[in-house]
Amino acid sequence: MSAEDILWPQLIVLSNRPDLTLQAQVRGAIAQAVIDHRLPPGTTLPSSRRLAEMLGISRNTVVSAYDLLTLDGFLLAQSRARHVVNPSALENASQAAGKQSEIYRRRPDWNTRLLHAPSRARHVTKPVDWYNYPYPFVYGQPDPTLFPTAEWREAVQLTLRSPVIRTWAGDQVDADDPVLIEQLIKQVLPRRGIWASQDQILITIGAQQALYLTAALLLNRERTVGLEQPCYPDIRNVCRQFSAHIVGLPMDREGLSLTAALADCDLLFVQPSHQNPTSVTTSLSRRRELLQAAAVHDLLVVEDDYDSELTFAGEASPALKALDQDDRVIYIGSLSKTLAPGLRLGYMVAAPEFIAEARAMRRLTVRHPPSNNQRAIALFLQLGHYHTAIKRLIAAYRSRATALAEGLRLHLPEMAFDLPTGGSALWAEGPPEISFDSKVKMAAKLGLLFDPGSVFFDHPDPPENFVRLGYSSIPVERIDSGIRALARTLYSSAPSGQHSRQTPPESL
Amino acid sequence: MSAEDILWPQLIVLSNRPDLTLQAQVRGAIAQAVIDHRLPPGTTLPSSRRLAEMLGISRNTVVSAYDLLTLDGFLLAQSRARHVVNPSALENASQAAGKQSEIYRRRPDWNTRLLHAPSRARHVTKPVDWYNYPYPFVYGQPDPTLFPTAEWREAVQLTLRSPVIRTWAGDQVDADDPVLIEQLIKQVLPRRGIWASQDQILITIGAQQALYLTAALLLNRERTVGLEQPCYPDIRNVCRQFSAHIVGLPMDREGLSLTAALADCDLLFVQPSHQNPTSVTTSLSRRRELLQAAAVHDLLVVEDDYDSELTFAGEASPALKALDQDDRVIYIGSLSKTLAPGLRLGYMVAAPEFIAEARAMRRLTVRHPPSNNQRAIALFLQLGHYHTAIKRLIAAYRSRATALAEGLRLHLPEMAFDLPTGGSALWAEGPPEISFDSKVKMAAKLGLLFDPGSVFFDHPDPPENFVRLGYSSIPVERIDSGIRALARTLYSSAPSGQHSRQTPPESL
């Protein structure tokens, strides 16, 4: 056995990565080695037959890899059988590496330079490998088994044709994909009762960018913003970026309670469809009262309608925006909960005066959302796949929500909650003496993940007896054992008999 | 001829859109009509043979369209030949549309509500249909004939496999694709002499987001920022968002001139590789002097290295970041000029303390760049395609730059300029009495587009005798006639003989 038989397989390490063919791995490994100078210019490669033997793969794989590497200029074919590393392969690679300068040395003091420390703001966290846990009651993550794989592939394939690449490859500066705007106007917004024109719509990088742009244009230290209490922490953290005065407005089972504090606000952020974290759906009468109050106090209302499509039975209540005749509502939608959060596709609908400035602000922050994704999603919608995908999600989530509620009634009767009518999470209140925060570590040991409710309260000493249980990522058949694991975790130090059944409180 | 023969072709309008197959168009049109209630539940569709005749397409196309629409729940197959619109196809569609509310009416006053009016800031503009002009000397737009179509398809195909979709579909919160980070560390940054670890890198939505995040963390009304004069207008506009005090620093042929004004600055934005708009490459000695001055005055330096790979001959000078031993430089890179701006992929390299906060700020603004694109670009790099694509661009741009310079010497000898050594634009100065701004409309009539230089100067009365001529989008064979068209435009009202040859000024 020659040295070659040992050396080459070390240079070309074949993994079983699903995202790379063997041929692609061979090409990648050789191209990488040339770029890293591990294969110096002029190096002779083994014959395709020899390398195929050494790597234990088919000869054709090596032949085509060599051919393509030659086309790409990494290799030179000196004969049918002999390939060497192309001496000019790296013409333009910089040799700057490692050059030392002898300038006056001084490290900046980052503590005094950084004006904000957003990394210290509290937000929802989860292990990066959450999907390896048997009982992941996490929130906002999709279930791969529900992703419309074939339909998405079809849409993406269509974006890869040369004439189509021309339409998205360029810099759009501050424009959106007209095909996507058309689909939102014709297909998505009408389901919410919203009829919008092009100058009232802006595509955003998920709902998060829509929230940020809105805050950047409307908040400063002189302005007061009303937030639901409890609420999504990164709405609060965005408002803090602009030093706005924050007022927490209590939730009840009808939605945001219309207290006198409203009068102090310039702007409200609300989630009427399925509030995060409480999953409360604002009633139609409360929606009308809220708009009435907004008009009376001249408040702007941001409606974060990120998952309204996920309504289990009957129609979703009309969006606030559908009832708004004064362009007072800034509407935010998202495909994160219904297609895939990783695609980061959201949109906003508001008065043309506002959208024009949001568009310019978007240009300054990112220019525009990636246009290949805008087109792929537009085609996905145009082919009718979105409608189908949502129906599939609703069927799955409805049964999971039911199983989750049954599991809680059976194994944790002392938990107070309402059965979700939509969305992807259940919000529950435990007995006051329970601390979900203190159980996170122990739960993880049992393969169980949940979101303690405390992070959603804007309070120095938030309650620890609330929990958000997401069901978008856990198979229905694991839910019952997942709740049993939760019960074990909570009462590992005390038998549950100690706790008396709580009656559901009137207010969350 | 029955009414059907007239009605159905009106409902199912087939275009010659390159991005949709006939089958996809038939499916899309029918799905859309069902969603729009133009095809009420229970409507019987024509037999596949009849519809095929009416539309003048193959019957198989209609058959498979019907089959897929049935699978998707839009149609019901009542027999092999008979399809009707599925009554439950729209179960969840909201009927909210058109509902009226009778609330107290009042329109917000957007003039008092909006705190910023970024839409009024000057920036570079071009016709949206610039690619229809025969002589598009535009900047920052790719040439579709140079896009690595097959290589990009290969990379995207790999991201569409089910196990790979799992890795990108989820919400990454604030994380980046580890495969992309690895490729930047191993393949892209070393070409610039930069050796970075994972905690020093952040993926951004183009260089623009990197500029914005940097300004958001480091600028406020108490801070002073130094900008090259002339410079990219949207760097200036971003700094204004944070009310920073702006100092314009003159450029000479070595790069930024190191004047006393540096001492007043907290932060500098520089583009040492090919400055936009002047295309000046900062000399190695000036780079060292700049770092020296930055250390002495304790300035932070933002290095916008957006197109350094496009260096025509020999090695690119090492990045400032490669010479920086104090983590004083915040380095920004981009794939917009070398792959496609529409993909919006950039990255930054800086001190871990800074990157940690930039990452959290990115979470608040957009969460993360779309992860399917991050993975596709990572695989494109891993397959060695980036290296090849850049070589192709350099070859094309070098010959275009040469043709452009020859054209100017021949047809506009009074223009002063330096032959670009890289990048994708040439900056030229005309006689003082010339106004490029005043010629834009007339030029467009001749099919000619260029960027007047005035927008790059931060001055109430900027010079109008500079022009930026981009050559990333114009075929080499059109350049000479393009410059002749420019000459005609400039002297349409006066013969060029009137102008005497200008000697190039020492300072730009």
JSON list of N, CA, C and O in Angstrom, two decimals, chain A residues 18 89 94 100 105-107 113 119 141 153 160-161 171 191 212 234 292 298 325-326 328 357 363 387, chain B residues 18 89 94 100 105-106 113 119 141 153 160-161 171 191 212 234 298 325-326 328 353 357 363 387:
[
{"chain": "A", "resi": 18, "resn": "PRO", "atom": "N", "xyz": [-26.04, 14.99, 3.59]},
{"chain": "A", "resi": 18, "resn": "PRO", "atom": "CA", "xyz": [-27.13, 14.82, 2.62]},
{"chain": "A", "resi": 18, "resn": "PRO", "atom": "C", "xyz": [-27.14, 15.92, 1.56]},
{"chain": "A", "resi": 18, "resn": "PRO", "atom": "O", "xyz": [-27.69, 15.75, 0.49]},
{"chain": "A", "resi": 89, "resn": "ALA", "atom": "N", "xyz": [-4.33, 28.99, -11.11]},
{"chain": "A", "resi": 89, "resn": "ALA", "atom": "CA", "xyz": [-5.64, 28.88, -10.47]},
{"chain": "A", "resi": 89, "resn": "ALA", "atom": "C", "xyz": [-5.87, 29.99, -9.44]},
{"chain": "A", "resi": 89, "resn": "ALA", "atom": "O", "xyz": [-6.97, 30.46, -9.24]},
{"chain": "A", "resi": 94, "resn": "SER", "atom": "N", "xyz": [-4.98, 36.91, -2.62]},
{"chain": "A", "resi": 94, "resn": "SER", "atom": "CA", "xyz": [-4.10, 37.86, -1.95]},
{"chain": "A", "resi": 94, "resn": "SER", "atom": "C", "xyz": [-3.04, 37.15, -1.13]},
{"chain": "A", "resi": 94, "resn": "SER", "atom": "O", "xyz": [-3.31, 36.16, -0.47]},
{"chain": "A", "resi": 100, "resn": "GLN", "atom": "N", "xyz": [2.94, 41.85, 8.75]},
{"chain": "A", "resi": 100, "resn": "GLN", "atom": "CA", "xyz": [2.88, 42.56, 10.04]},
{"chain": "A", "resi": 100, "resn": "GLN", "atom": "C", "xyz": [3.05, 44.06, 9.83]},
{"chain": "A", "resi": 100, "resn": "GLN", "atom": "O", "xyz": [3.77, 44.49, 8.94]},
{"chain": "A", "resi": 105, "resn": "ARG", "atom": "N", "xyz": [0.34, 50.84, 18.88]},
{"chain": "A", "resi": 105, "resn": "ARG", "atom": "CA", "xyz": [-0.71, 49.90, 19.28]},
{"chain": "A", "resi": 105, "resn": "ARG", "atom": "C", "xyz": [-1.61, 50.47, 20.36]},
{"chain": "A", "resi": 105, "resn": "ARG", "atom": "O", "xyz": [-1.14, 51.10, 21.28]},
{"chain": "A", "resi": 106, "resn": "ARG", "atom": "N", "xyz": [-2.91, 50.23, 20.22]},
{"chain": "A", "resi": 106, "resn": "ARG", "atom": "CA", "xyz": [-3.87, 50.71, 21.22]},
{"chain": "A", "resi": 106, "resn": "ARG", "atom": "C", "xyz": [-5.22, 50.06, 20.93]},
{"chain": "A", "resi": 106, "resn": "ARG", "atom": "O", "xyz": [-5.73, 50.17, 19.82]},
{"chain": "A", "resi": 107, "resn": "ARG", "atom": "N", "xyz": [-5.78, 49.35, 21.88]},
{"chain": "A", "resi": 107, "resn": "ARG", "atom": "CA", "xyz": [-7.09, 48.70, 21.68]},
{"chain": "A", "resi": 107, "resn": "ARG", "atom": "C", "xyz": [-8.20, 49.64, 22.06]},
{"chain": "A", "resi": 107, "resn": "ARG", "atom": "O", "xyz": [-8.13, 50.29, 23.11]},
{"chain": "A", "resi": 113, "resn": "ARG", "atom": "N", "xyz": [-17.48, 52.84, 23.73]},
{"chain": "A", "resi": 113, "resn": "ARG", "atom": "CA", "xyz": [-17.85, 53.08, 22.33]},
{"chain": "A", "resi": 113, "resn": "ARG", "atom": "C", "xyz": [-19.28, 52.66, 22.03]},
{"chain": "A", "resi": 113, "resn": "ARG", "atom": "O", "xyz": [-19.99, 53.33, 21.29]},
{"chain": "A", "resi": 119, "resn": "SER", "atom": "N", "xyz": [-27.66, 42.93, 23.48]},
{"chain": "A", "resi": 119, "resn": "SER", "atom": "CA", "xyz": [-27.44, 41.52, 23.82]},
{"chain": "A", "resi": 119, "resn": "SER", "atom": "C", "xyz": [-27.84, 41.25, 25.27]},
{"chain": "A", "resi": 119, "resn": "SER", "atom": "O", "xyz": [-28.08, 40.11, 25.65]},
{"chain": "A", "resi": 141, "resn": "GLN", "atom": "N", "xyz": [-41.18, 27.44, 15.77]},
{"chain": "A", "resi": 141, "resn": "GLN", "atom": "CA", "xyz": [-40.36, 26.58, 14.91]},
{"chain": "A", "resi": 141, "resn": "GLN", "atom": "C", "xyz": [-41.29, 25.67, 14.13]},
{"chain": "A", "resi": 141, "resn": "GLN", "atom": "O", "xyz": [-42.28, 25.20, 14.67]},
{"chain": "A", "resi": 153, "resn": "ARG", "atom": "N", "xyz": [-40.28, 23.20, -3.80]},
{"chain": "A", "resi": 153, "resn": "ARG", "atom": "CA", "xyz": [-39.30, 22.88, -4.84]},
{"chain": "A", "resi": 153, "resn": "ARG", "atom": "C", "xyz": [-39.80, 23.38, -6.19]},
{"chain": "A", "resi": 153, "resn": "ARG", "atom": "O", "xyz": [-39.07, 24.02, -6.94]},
{"chain": "A", "resi": 160, "resn": "LEU", "atom": "N", "xyz": [-35.21, 29.49, -11.20]},
{"chain": "A", "resi": 160, "resn": "LEU", "atom": "CA", "xyz": [-33.83, 29.19, -11.63]},
{"chain": "A", "resi": 160, "resn": "LEU", "atom": "C", "xyz": [-33.66, 29.24, -13.14]},
{"chain": "A", "resi": 160, "resn": "LEU", "atom": "O", "xyz": [-32.59, 28.97, -13.66]},
{"chain": "A", "resi": 161, "resn": "ARG", "atom": "N", "xyz": [-34.74, 29.57, -13.86]},
{"chain": "A", "resi": 161, "resn": "ARG", "atom": "CA", "xyz": [-34.61, 29.70, -15.31]},
{"chain": "A", "resi": 161, "resn": "ARG", "atom": "C", "xyz": [-33.90, 31.01, -15.63]},
{"chain": "A", "resi": 161, "resn": "ARG", "atom": "O", "xyz": [-34.18, 32.04, -15.00]},
{"chain": "A", "resi": 171, "resn": "ASP", "atom": "N", "xyz": [-30.02, 44.69, -8.34]},
{"chain": "A", "resi": 171, "resn": "ASP", "atom": "CA", "xyz": [-30.30, 45.47, -7.15]},
{"chain": "A", "resi": 171, "resn": "ASP", "atom": "C", "xyz": [-31.63, 46.19, -7.36]},
{"chain": "A", "resi": 171, "resn": "ASP", "atom": "O", "xyz": [-31.78, 46.98, -8.28]},
{"chain": "A", "resi": 191, "resn": "ARG", "atom": "N", "xyz": [-58.21, 37.46, 2.42]},
{"chain": "A", "resi": 191, "resn": "ARG", "atom": "CA", "xyz": [-58.65, 36.53, 3.48]},
{"chain": "A", "resi": 191, "resn": "ARG", "atom": "C", "xyz": [-58.82, 37.25, 4.82]},
{"chain": "A", "resi": 191, "resn": "ARG", "atom": "O", "xyz": [-59.50, 36.78, 5.72]},
{"chain": "A", "resi": 212, "resn": "TYR", "atom": "N", "xyz": [-39.68, 46.88, 13.57]},
{"chain": "A", "resi": 212, "resn": "TYR", "atom": "CA", "xyz": [-38.53, 47.78, 13.76]},
{"chain": "A", "resi": 212, "resn": "TYR", "atom": "C", "xyz": [-38.71, 49.06, 12.95]},
{"chain": "A", "resi": 212, "resn": "TYR", "atom": "O", "xyz": [-38.52, 50.17, 13.47]},
{"chain": "A", "resi": 234, "resn": "ASP", "atom": "N", "xyz": [-39.35, 40.97, 22.24]},
{"chain": "A", "resi": 234, "resn": "ASP", "atom": "CA", "xyz": [-38.58, 41.76, 21.27]},
{"chain": "A", "resi": 234, "resn": "ASP", "atom": "C", "xyz": [-39.39, 42.91, 20.67]},
{"chain": "A", "resi": 234, "resn": "ASP", "atom": "O", "xyz": [-38.81, 43.73, 19.94]},
{"chain": "A", "resi": 292, "resn": "GLN", "atom": "N", "xyz": [-62.43, 52.54, 18.04]},
{"chain": "A", "resi": 292, "resn": "GLN", "atom": "CA", "xyz": [-63.15, 53.72, 18.50]},
{"chain": "A", "resi": 292, "resn": "GLN", "atom": "C", "xyz": [-62.26, 54.53, 19.45]},
{"chain": "A", "resi": 292, "resn": "GLN", "atom": "O", "xyz": [-62.04, 55.73, 19.25]},
{"chain": "A", "resi": 298, "resn": "ASP", "atom": "N", "xyz": [-56.75, 59.63, 19.21]},
{"chain": "A", "resi": 298, "resn": "ASP", "atom": "CA", "xyz": [-55.84, 59.83, 18.08]},
{"chain": "A", "resi": 298, "resn": "ASP", "atom": "C", "xyz": [-54.56, 59.00, 18.23]},
{"chain": "A", "resi": 298, "resn": "ASP", "atom": "O", "xyz": [-53.45, 59.50, 18.07]},
{"chain": "A", "resi": 325, "resn": "GLN", "atom": "N", "xyz": [-61.11, 52.64, 8.70]},
{"chain": "A", "resi": 325, "resn": "GLN", "atom": "CA", "xyz": [-61.42, 53.44, 7.52]},
{"chain": "A", "resi": 325, "resn": "GLN", "atom": "C", "xyz": [-60.58, 54.72, 7.46]},
{"chain": "A", "resi": 325, "resn": "GLN", "atom": "O", "xyz": [-60.75, 55.52, 6.55]},
{"chain": "A", "resi": 326, "resn": "ASP", "atom": "N", "xyz": [-59.71, 54.90, 8.44]},
{"chain": "A", "resi": 326, "resn": "ASP", "atom": "CA", "xyz": [-58.93, 56.14, 8.53]},
{"chain": "A", "resi": 326, "resn": "ASP", "atom": "C", "xyz": [-57.44, 55.93, 8.29]},
{"chain": "A", "resi": 326, "resn": "ASP", "atom": "O", "xyz": [-56.64, 56.82, 8.59]},
{"chain": "A", "resi": 328, "resn": "ARG", "atom": "N", "xyz": [-55.57, 54.37, 10.13]},
{"chain": "A", "resi": 328, "resn": "ARG", "atom": "CA", "xyz": [-55.00, 54.56, 11.46]},
{"chain": "A", "resi": 328, "resn": "ARG", "atom": "C", "xyz": [-54.22, 53.32, 11.88]},
{"chain": "A", "resi": 328, "resn": "ARG", "atom": "O", "xyz": [-53.36, 53.37, 12.77]},
{"chain": "A", "resi": 357, "resn": "GLU", "atom": "N", "xyz": [-42.19, 56.32, 3.60]},
{"chain": "A", "resi": 357, "resn": "GLU", "atom": "CA", "xyz": [-41.03, 56.52, 4.48]},
{"chain": "A", "resi": 357, "resn": "GLU", "atom": "C", "xyz": [-40.47, 55.19, 4.98]},
{"chain": "A", "resi": 357, "resn": "GLU", "atom": "O", "xyz": [-39.26, 55.03, 5.12]},
{"chain": "A", "resi": 363, "resn": "ARG", "atom": "N", "xyz": [-34.61, 50.91, 2.74]},
{"chain": "A", "resi": 363, "resn": "ARG", "atom": "CA", "xyz": [-33.47, 51.05, 1.82]},
{"chain": "A", "resi": 363, "resn": "ARG", "atom": "C", "xyz": [-32.20, 51.32, 2.62]},
{"chain": "A", "resi": 363, "resn": "ARG", "atom": "O", "xyz": [-31.14, 50.75, 2.35]},
{"chain": "A", "resi": 387, "resn": "HIS", "atom": "N", "xyz": [-52.59, 28.19, 0.20]},
{"chain": "A", "resi": 387, "resn": "HIS", "atom": "CA", "xyz": [-53.91, 27.79, 0.68]},
{"chain": "A", "resi": 387, "resn": "HIS", "atom": "C", "xyz": [-53.87, 26.34, 1.19]},
{"chain": "A", "resi": 387, "resn": "HIS", "atom": "O", "xyz": [-54.32, 26.02, 2.29]},
{"chain": "B", "resi": 18, "resn": "PRO", "atom": "N", "xyz": [-41.99, 33.42, -18.90]},
{"chain": "B", "resi": 18, "resn": "PRO", "atom": "CA", "xyz": [-40.96, 32.37, -18.91]},
{"chain": "B", "resi": 18, "resn": "PRO", "atom": "C", "xyz": [-40.92, 31.60, -17.59]},
{"chain": "B", "resi": 18, "resn": "PRO", "atom": "O", "xyz": [-40.44, 30.49, -17.53]},
{"chain": "B", "resi": 89, "resn": "ALA", "atom": "N", "xyz": [-63.30, 24.11, -0.52]},
{"chain": "B", "resi": 89, "resn": "ALA", "atom": "CA", "xyz": [-61.96, 24.60, -0.86]},
{"chain": "B", "resi": 89, "resn": "ALA", "atom": "C", "xyz": [-61.60, 25.86, -0.06]},
{"chain": "B", "resi": 89, "resn": "ALA", "atom": "O", "xyz": [-60.45, 26.10, 0.27]},
{"chain": "B", "resi": 94, "resn": "SER", "atom": "N", "xyz": [-61.61, 34.22, 4.97]},
{"chain": "B", "resi": 94, "resn": "SER", "atom": "CA", "xyz": [-62.40, 35.16, 5.77]},
{"chain": "B", "resi": 94, "resn": "SER", "atom": "C", "xyz": [-63.47, 35.84, 4.92]},
{"chain": "B", "resi": 94, "resn": "SER", "atom": "O", "xyz": [-63.25, 36.18, 3.77]},
{"chain": "B", "resi": 100, "resn": "GLN", "atom": "N", "xyz": [-68.50, 46.98, 7.27]},
{"chain": "B", "resi": 100, "resn": "GLN", "atom": "CA", "xyz": [-68.33, 48.39, 7.61]},
{"chain": "B", "resi": 100, "resn": "GLN", "atom": "C", "xyz": [-68.39, 48.60, 9.12]},
{"chain": "B", "resi": 100, "resn": "GLN", "atom": "O", "xyz": [-69.13, 47.92, 9.81]},
{"chain": "B", "resi": 105, "resn": "ARG", "atom": "N", "xyz": [-64.84, 58.91, 13.16]},
{"chain": "B", "resi": 105, "resn": "ARG", "atom": "CA", "xyz": [-63.84, 58.98, 12.10]},
{"chain": "B", "resi": 105, "resn": "ARG", "atom": "C", "xyz": [-62.85, 60.12, 12.32]},
{"chain": "B", "resi": 105, "resn": "ARG", "atom": "O", "xyz": [-63.25, 61.20, 12.72]},
{"chain": "B", "resi": 106, "resn": "ARG", "atom": "N", "xyz": [-61.58, 59.83, 12.05]},
{"chain": "B", "resi": 106, "resn": "ARG", "atom": "CA", "xyz": [-60.54, 60.85, 12.20]},
{"chain": "B", "resi": 106, "resn": "ARG", "atom": "C", "xyz": [-59.26, 60.31, 11.57]},
{"chain": "B", "resi": 106, "resn": "ARG", "atom": "O", "xyz": [-58.80, 59.24, 11.94]},
{"chain": "B", "resi": 113, "resn": "ARG", "atom": "N", "xyz": [-46.69, 62.88, 12.83]},
{"chain": "B", "resi": 113, "resn": "ARG", "atom": "CA", "xyz": [-46.38, 61.57, 13.41]},
{"chain": "B", "resi": 113, "resn": "ARG", "atom": "C", "xyz": [-45.01, 61.06, 13.00]},
{"chain": "B", "resi": 113, "resn": "ARG", "atom": "O", "xyz": [-44.29, 60.47, 13.80]},
{"chain": "B", "resi": 119, "resn": "SER", "atom": "N", "xyz": [-37.28, 59.40, 2.78]},
{"chain": "B", "resi": 119, "resn": "SER", "atom": "CA", "xyz": [-37.58, 59.40, 1.34]},
{"chain": "B", "resi": 119, "resn": "SER", "atom": "C", "xyz": [-37.12, 60.69, 0.67]},
{"chain": "B", "resi": 119, "resn": "SER", "atom": "O", "xyz": [-36.96, 60.74, -0.54]},
{"chain": "B", "resi": 141, "resn": "GLN", "atom": "N", "xyz": [-25.29, 47.07, -10.90]},
{"chain": "B", "resi": 141, "resn": "GLN", "atom": "CA", "xyz": [-26.20, 46.08, -11.47]},
{"chain": "B", "resi": 141, "resn": "GLN", "atom": "C", "xyz": [-25.38, 45.04, -12.20]},
{"chain": "B", "resi": 141, "resn": "GLN", "atom": "O", "xyz": [-24.39, 45.36, -12.86]},
{"chain": "B", "resi": 153, "resn": "ARG", "atom": "N", "xyz": [-27.57, 27.19, -9.92]},
{"chain": "B", "resi": 153, "resn": "ARG", "atom": "CA", "xyz": [-28.62, 26.17, -9.88]},
{"chain": "B", "resi": 153, "resn": "ARG", "atom": "C", "xyz": [-28.16, 24.96, -9.09]},
{"chain": "B", "resi": 153, "resn": "ARG", "atom": "O", "xyz": [-28.89, 24.44, -8.25]},
{"chain": "B", "resi": 160, "resn": "LEU", "atom": "N", "xyz": [-32.58, 22.00, -1.67]},
{"chain": "B", "resi": 160, "resn": "LEU", "atom": "CA", "xyz": [-33.99, 21.62, -1.76]},
{"chain": "B", "resi": 160, "resn": "LEU", "atom": "C", "xyz": [-34.25, 20.18, -1.32]},
{"chain": "B", "resi": 160, "resn": "LEU", "atom": "O", "xyz": [-35.37, 19.70, -1.40]},
{"chain": "B", "resi": 161, "resn": "ARG", "atom": "N", "xyz": [-33.18, 19.49, -0.88]},
{"chain": "B", "resi": 161, "resn": "ARG", "atom": "CA", "xyz": [-33.40, 18.13, -0.38]},
{"chain": "B", "resi": 161, "resn": "ARG", "atom": "C", "xyz": [-34.01, 18.19, 1.01]},
{"chain": "B", "resi": 161, "resn": "ARG", "atom": "O", "xyz": [-33.62, 19.02, 1.83]},
{"chain": "B", "resi": 171, "resn": "ASP", "atom": "N", "xyz": [-36.51, 28.99, 12.55]},
{"chain": "B", "resi": 171, "resn": "ASP", "atom": "CA", "xyz": [-36.12, 30.33, 12.99]},
{"chain": "B", "resi": 171, "resn": "ASP", "atom": "C", "xyz": [-34.75, 30.21, 13.66]},
{"chain": "B", "resi": 171, "resn": "ASP", "atom": "O", "xyz": [-34.60, 29.50, 14.64]},
{"chain": "B", "resi": 191, "resn": "ARG", "atom": "N", "xyz": [-8.39, 35.51, 1.27]},
{"chain": "B", "resi": 191, "resn": "ARG", "atom": "CA", "xyz": [-7.96, 36.27, 0.07]},
{"chain": "B", "resi": 191, "resn": "ARG", "atom": "C", "xyz": [-7.66, 37.71, 0.42]},
{"chain": "B", "resi": 191, "resn": "ARG", "atom": "O", "xyz": [-7.00, 38.41, -0.32]},
{"chain": "B", "resi": 212, "resn": "TYR", "atom": "N", "xyz": [-25.56, 50.00, 8.48]},
{"chain": "B", "resi": 212, "resn": "TYR", "atom": "CA", "xyz": [-26.62, 50.48, 9.36]},
{"chain": "B", "resi": 212, "resn": "TYR", "atom": "C", "xyz": [-26.41, 50.01, 10.80]},
{"chain": "B", "resi": 212, "resn": "TYR", "atom": "O", "xyz": [-26.49, 50.82, 11.74]},
{"chain": "B", "resi": 234, "resn": "ASP", "atom": "N", "xyz": [-25.82, 56.88, 0.57]},
{"chain": "B", "resi": 234, "resn": "ASP", "atom": "CA", "xyz": [-26.58, 56.20, 1.61]},
{"chain": "B", "resi": 234, "resn": "ASP", "atom": "C", "xyz": [-25.73, 55.85, 2.84]},
{"chain": "B", "resi": 234, "resn": "ASP", "atom": "O", "xyz": [-26.28, 55.42, 3.85]},
{"chain": "B", "resi": 298, "resn": "ASP", "atom": "N", "xyz": [-7.33, 57.44, 18.43]},
{"chain": "B", "resi": 298, "resn": "ASP", "atom": "CA", "xyz": [-8.29, 56.47, 18.96]},
{"chain": "B", "resi": 298, "resn": "ASP", "atom": "C", "xyz": [-9.61, 56.50, 18.18]},
{"chain": "B", "resi": 298, "resn": "ASP", "atom": "O", "xyz": [-10.70, 56.56, 18.76]},
{"chain": "B", "resi": 325, "resn": "GLN", "atom": "N", "xyz": [-4.06, 45.22, 14.15]},
{"chain": "B", "resi": 325, "resn": "GLN", "atom": "CA", "xyz": [-3.77, 44.26, 15.23]},
{"chain": "B", "resi": 325, "resn": "GLN", "atom": "C", "xyz": [-4.52, 44.60, 16.51]},
{"chain": "B", "resi": 325, "resn": "GLN", "atom": "O", "xyz": [-4.38, 43.92, 17.51]},
{"chain": "B", "resi": 326, "resn": "ASP", "atom": "N", "xyz": [-5.31, 45.67, 16.48]},
{"chain": "B", "resi": 326, "resn": "ASP", "atom": "CA", "xyz": [-5.99, 46.13, 17.70]},
{"chain": "B", "resi": 326, "resn": "ASP", "atom": "C", "xyz": [-7.51, 45.96, 17.63]},
{"chain": "B", "resi": 326, "resn": "ASP", "atom": "O", "xyz": [-8.22, 46.53, 18.46]},
{"chain": "B", "resi": 328, "resn": "ARG", "atom": "N", "xyz": [-9.40, 47.45, 15.76]},
{"chain": "B", "resi": 328, "resn": "ARG", "atom": "CA", "xyz": [-9.89, 48.83, 15.63]},
{"chain": "B", "resi": 328, "resn": "ARG", "atom": "C", "xyz": [-10.74, 48.96, 14.36]},
{"chain": "B", "resi": 328, "resn": "ARG", "atom": "O", "xyz": [-11.54, 49.88, 14.24]},
{"chain": "B", "resi": 353, "resn": "GLU", "atom": "N", "xyz": [-16.54, 41.77, 21.02]},
{"chain": "B", "resi": 353, "resn": "GLU", "atom": "CA", "xyz": [-17.45, 42.62, 21.83]},
{"chain": "B", "resi": 353, "resn": "GLU", "atom": "C", "xyz": [-18.44, 43.35, 20.93]},
{"chain": "B", "resi": 353, "resn": "GLU", "atom": "O", "xyz": [-19.61, 43.51, 21.27]},
{"chain": "B", "resi": 357, "resn": "GLU", "atom": "N", "xyz": [-22.94, 42.58, 20.03]},
{"chain": "B", "resi": 357, "resn": "GLU", "atom": "CA", "xyz": [-24.02, 43.58, 20.07]},
{"chain": "B", "resi": 357, "resn": "GLU", "atom": "C", "xyz": [-24.65, 43.76, 18.68]},
{"chain": "B", "resi": 357, "resn": "GLU", "atom": "O", "xyz": [-25.85, 43.95, 18.56]},
{"chain": "B", "resi": 363, "resn": "ARG", "atom": "N", "xyz": [-30.91, 40.92, 15.45]},
{"chain": "B", "resi": 363, "resn": "ARG", "atom": "CA", "xyz": [-32.09, 40.16, 15.89]},
{"chain": "B", "resi": 363, "resn": "ARG", "atom": "C", "xyz": [-33.29, 41.09, 16.02]},
{"chain": "B", "resi": 363, "resn": "ARG", "atom": "O", "xyz": [-34.39, 40.76, 15.58]},
{"chain": "B", "resi": 387, "resn": "HIS", "atom": "N", "xyz": [-14.72, 31.41, -6.76]},
{"chain": "B", "resi": 387, "resn": "HIS", "atom": "CA", "xyz": [-13.40, 31.67, -7.34]},
{"chain": "B", "resi": 387, "resn": "HIS", "atom": "C", "xyz": [-13.50, 31.80, -8.87]},
{"chain": "B", "resi": 387, "resn": "HIS", "atom": "O", "xyz": [-13.02, 32.75, -9.48]}
]
